[in-house]
Amino acid sequence: MQHSSATAGGRPFGQSFFRGPQYHPSLRRQMRSASLAGLTLATSLMLLSHPAQAVLAPDQAGMLSKASLSAVPFVANAGQWDARAAFAAPTFAGTLFVTTDGQLVYSLPPARKTAASGWALSESFVSATGKRIITAPVGDQPGAARSSDFTHTHAKASAHSTPAYQRVNLGDIYPGVNVQLRATRNNVGANVEKIFTVAPQHDPKQIQIKLEGANKLEVSAQGELIAHTGNGPVAFTAPIAFQETTSGERTPVPVAYALDTAQQRYGFTLGDYDATRPLVIDPLLASTYLGGTGYDQVNAIAVHPHSGQVYVAGITNSPGFPQTASGAQTSATGASCFISRYSADLQQLLQSTYLGSGDVRCNAIAFHPGSGAVYVVGKVTGTSTFPAGSTTNALQPTHAGAGDANAQDGFVAQLSADLRTLTKATFFGGAGLGEEINAIAVHPHTGFVHVVGSTSSAALPGTLVGSQTSFGGLFDAFAARLPADLSGPATTTTRYTFIGGTNTEIGNALAIDPRSGDIFVAGLTGGGLPAPMLAGAAQAVIGSAQGAFVARLKQDLSAVVRATYLGGSGGDSALSVAVHPVTGEVLVAGSTFSIDLPQRAGGAQSTFGGGLDGFVSRLSPDLTAILQSTYLGGTGNDCVYACQIGIHPQSGEIFVLGDTSGGLPAGVVADGYQSTYGGGSYDNFVVRLNAALTARRAGTYLGGSGYDAPFTLAVAPDSSTVYLTGFNSGGGFPTVNAQQGTFAGGGDGFVSRLSTDLTAVNRIPNPFSFIHQSNVPPNSVRTSNEVRLTITPTPPNNQQTAYVTGAVGSEFCIATQPGVCVTPYVGCASPCFSTGWFSGSWDFLSGDYIAVRHTSANPGGTAETTLIISGSAYPFRSSTGNANIACNLDMNGDNVLSATLEGLILVRAMLGFGADAIIAGTGIPAWNPVRERLNQFCGTNFPYSPSAFQ
């Protein structure tokens, strides 16, 4: 029976209900660990691709990119769908609708392009007697994803006035059984998983789900639930469960589907488990080896801005590196760079490719914001080669030291997003002993490719510009700007500048300020920088023979705006740099031997641990002040291989990835996913700090009995996931939901995915939200609705830290009974306790009540306070206009909308002017950052437009 009008829960739905996008049905398998200790079970939907549809054709690349943008988390219904729909999650496999009474309706696309219509499946929660259970879905964890890419005009108009959520909570459908839906990204869009949380002493056998719309149900040999439809088979992933012992060890618990084909419903059967233990939520969502039989090391990771897929790059000498068939280069000799592409959940290795032969190493990866092209950079010896024809007409077609195995050049390569085409490769080097490129970023304003590294050459390809127009000596750091297509010959479009004194300088890291467009370079200096660069610097005098430095350059590299040293008397190196998206402050991380790091007082760890420590520092955007520093380290050596930072885009919290040879202070990893040192000579660690660097919020080890070394970290744009990569020798690395679960030999890379809370015990409250306030008077105190913070089940150590950031006057109030913190106020008589209003942090207990407040914008606009708990952000917004639309058309920060500025820019954009023509004569420095804000918050869909060099 083919459905043109679907039936769900016995009620017909008209075709208008399925107004979501109908995409190509190539969604692959998504699996996720589910934990049991009470019990948590997770399952998700997948379509089993027909053989002819297993690989996307090359001409689908554009559709893939566009469709992936529409794969947002759950979007509330604001009239764009049938009134019975409360939320929808458009996916690349179709659309999941969550009805107002708690039913799940899957609108699946046609299996073939020639099919007349799609198919519908529905799931209903039922009692033991088969009676349908009614529940009201609630949006949880507001997301930053765009909701402007719905395919129908009506949906476009309304999606911007409704919030998007990472989760939908269906509540306690059965006694002690909570059900949540989580929107997660995969290789071609979003997917949705059901998470069943069973509290201790409650029975998971209560769970009964009726599945309608299938011709036949069966459980596969792999444990998947298969629903056969007229458009092909649909599968729900096999559930996985475990328990955690008191010592922290995790024991798998057998779990499988229990299928009642006569009633078209299913539940779960479980092996033995201890139902008295507290609930454990596993934040290690996936962790996998990556490599062949030789040596493999993952040096770089990035999340693609269009598809959400995860790209990694590094070095390998394995002849059978995984998944290189159909890649841009399917084989290599010697040591080669590799690039791999994963689904966002790390369950599928979609494509890998070699790059070069001989001795080629990839150090960093980036994407073009418009085309989605992939760039990698690194170093290559003079006897190495790239595929024939790939360097033809390149910026530098041949190695500067061709034929010399000791000569070393940098390189930049561009590949298609599917990694099946090498578009261009270019060498980048001079006549000196060698160059290496360590970092890359594509400029969001201009589309130029910016790279940073070290050189021993007095001249590099292109035009030498900037504050330092001569080589300093030995090795200098350099920053260069290349055309997006990497084509030659080198002209004034290609330019570079040195940063260095008479000894050795190395540029390790690069960041671009999205507002000003200026370039930040971080690294180390062995003797000092030219004095003119240091005028007005936060630290103008180097503290030791080797020091860390940070430099700010104009986006055209024409001048070093300012440089500063960063460090103490023991020796320091900067390994990572980032620009905070909210404050514009500059975050720098690295390693230090110094016991006297500047501005360490008040830091999350204010004293030096011993040996070599990691550090993180926060500087003013103009580099005139070091605002705060903190150590990260124990008594051994820490941050030897990496000290990388990532910033949570919603909460502003700082994630730091590093390594340790003997362990961190116990408090740093307390309550972490892995709270004890794994063994071996080095373990990885990830720590989450508040944006001010004054408090540790969570931390965990990630390592086993082998040798584990981290290299890079990335925070997913939707804020739900932290990715990290590195190298393992000897095996023993913790793997979960692994795409490659076994150590292949030699040395393997690893890729891991963790939730942002990093904790072993769930400390994220049950769903709640603050109600935004519209049309409020300017400069008035706005108090939110009061919410109750409950965690199911109550954690063993029932104290969770909460704090607020944001608008002027941001404060919060916690009380043990309702009504104390909001008007009309209720007295707090004993045994009641209330914090009163304050702006610090507080360890609340499950069951407490909380409200937040701030001062509304003056003279007008939007003000927002963010409550941060366990790595999740909960916004409260007020606006003198519509608070549900965070749209601000003010483009120059003067709080005035002018027909000759904002109006003129909008008219030009709507007429299709180019980026530079849109802003000509307005004083606005760049169009594309403005375009991104308008598209995200104001309902526009202005296309990316390249800018000429400014």
XYZ file of C-alpha atoms in Angstrom, residues 27-35 40-48 106 121 123 182 184-187 191-196 209 211 217-227 233-241 255-258 266-269 285 343 345-348 737 753:
70
model
C 20.676 8.445 4.674
C 23.118 5.859 5.992
C 23.372 4.120 9.279
C 23.604 6.189 12.449
C 24.415 4.450 15.709
C 24.917 5.880 19.146
C 25.786 4.329 22.441
C 22.914 4.133 24.860
C 23.571 3.770 28.534
C 19.117 4.868 28.859
C 18.355 3.429 25.437
C 18.833 5.235 22.139
C 17.592 4.293 18.679
C 17.479 6.240 15.433
C 16.009 5.927 11.964
C 17.907 5.139 8.794
C 16.980 4.354 5.217
C 18.638 1.347 3.630
C 8.091 10.163 9.511
C 5.510 5.823 9.115
C 5.165 5.748 16.075
C 17.537 14.430 19.834
C 21.865 14.986 15.366
C 23.786 15.567 12.160
C 25.111 12.849 9.875
C 26.808 12.701 6.500
C 18.853 12.545 11.950
C 16.699 11.982 15.006
C 17.227 9.500 17.809
C 14.875 8.439 20.591
C 16.464 8.349 24.042
C 14.632 6.409 26.753
C 5.784 1.548 20.760
C 4.734 1.368 14.525
C 8.340 -5.670 10.677
C 11.353 -7.833 11.501
C 14.601 -7.742 13.467
C 17.733 -8.155 11.349
C 20.708 -10.365 12.142
C 22.523 -7.178 13.237
C 19.783 -6.379 15.748
C 18.190 -3.573 13.738
C 14.422 -3.162 13.562
C 13.480 -3.268 9.872
C 10.216 -1.739 8.653
C 13.241 -1.022 3.848
C 13.634 1.419 6.710
C 15.749 0.524 9.748
C 15.942 1.646 13.368
C 19.428 1.116 14.773
C 20.084 -1.637 17.273
C 20.011 -0.352 20.880
C 23.155 -0.552 23.017
C 23.283 -0.395 26.822
C 19.687 -5.378 25.011
C 17.577 -6.141 21.963
C 14.263 -5.296 20.373
C 11.249 -7.286 21.592
C 7.991 -3.252 19.871
C 9.771 -2.857 23.193
C 13.113 -3.968 24.628
C 14.501 -7.069 26.320
C 29.305 9.594 21.785
C 29.540 11.576 8.986
C 28.350 11.081 14.284
C 31.615 9.366 13.217
C 29.650 6.226 12.347
C 30.569 6.320 8.663
C 30.453 3.240 18.481
C 33.354 12.841 19.696
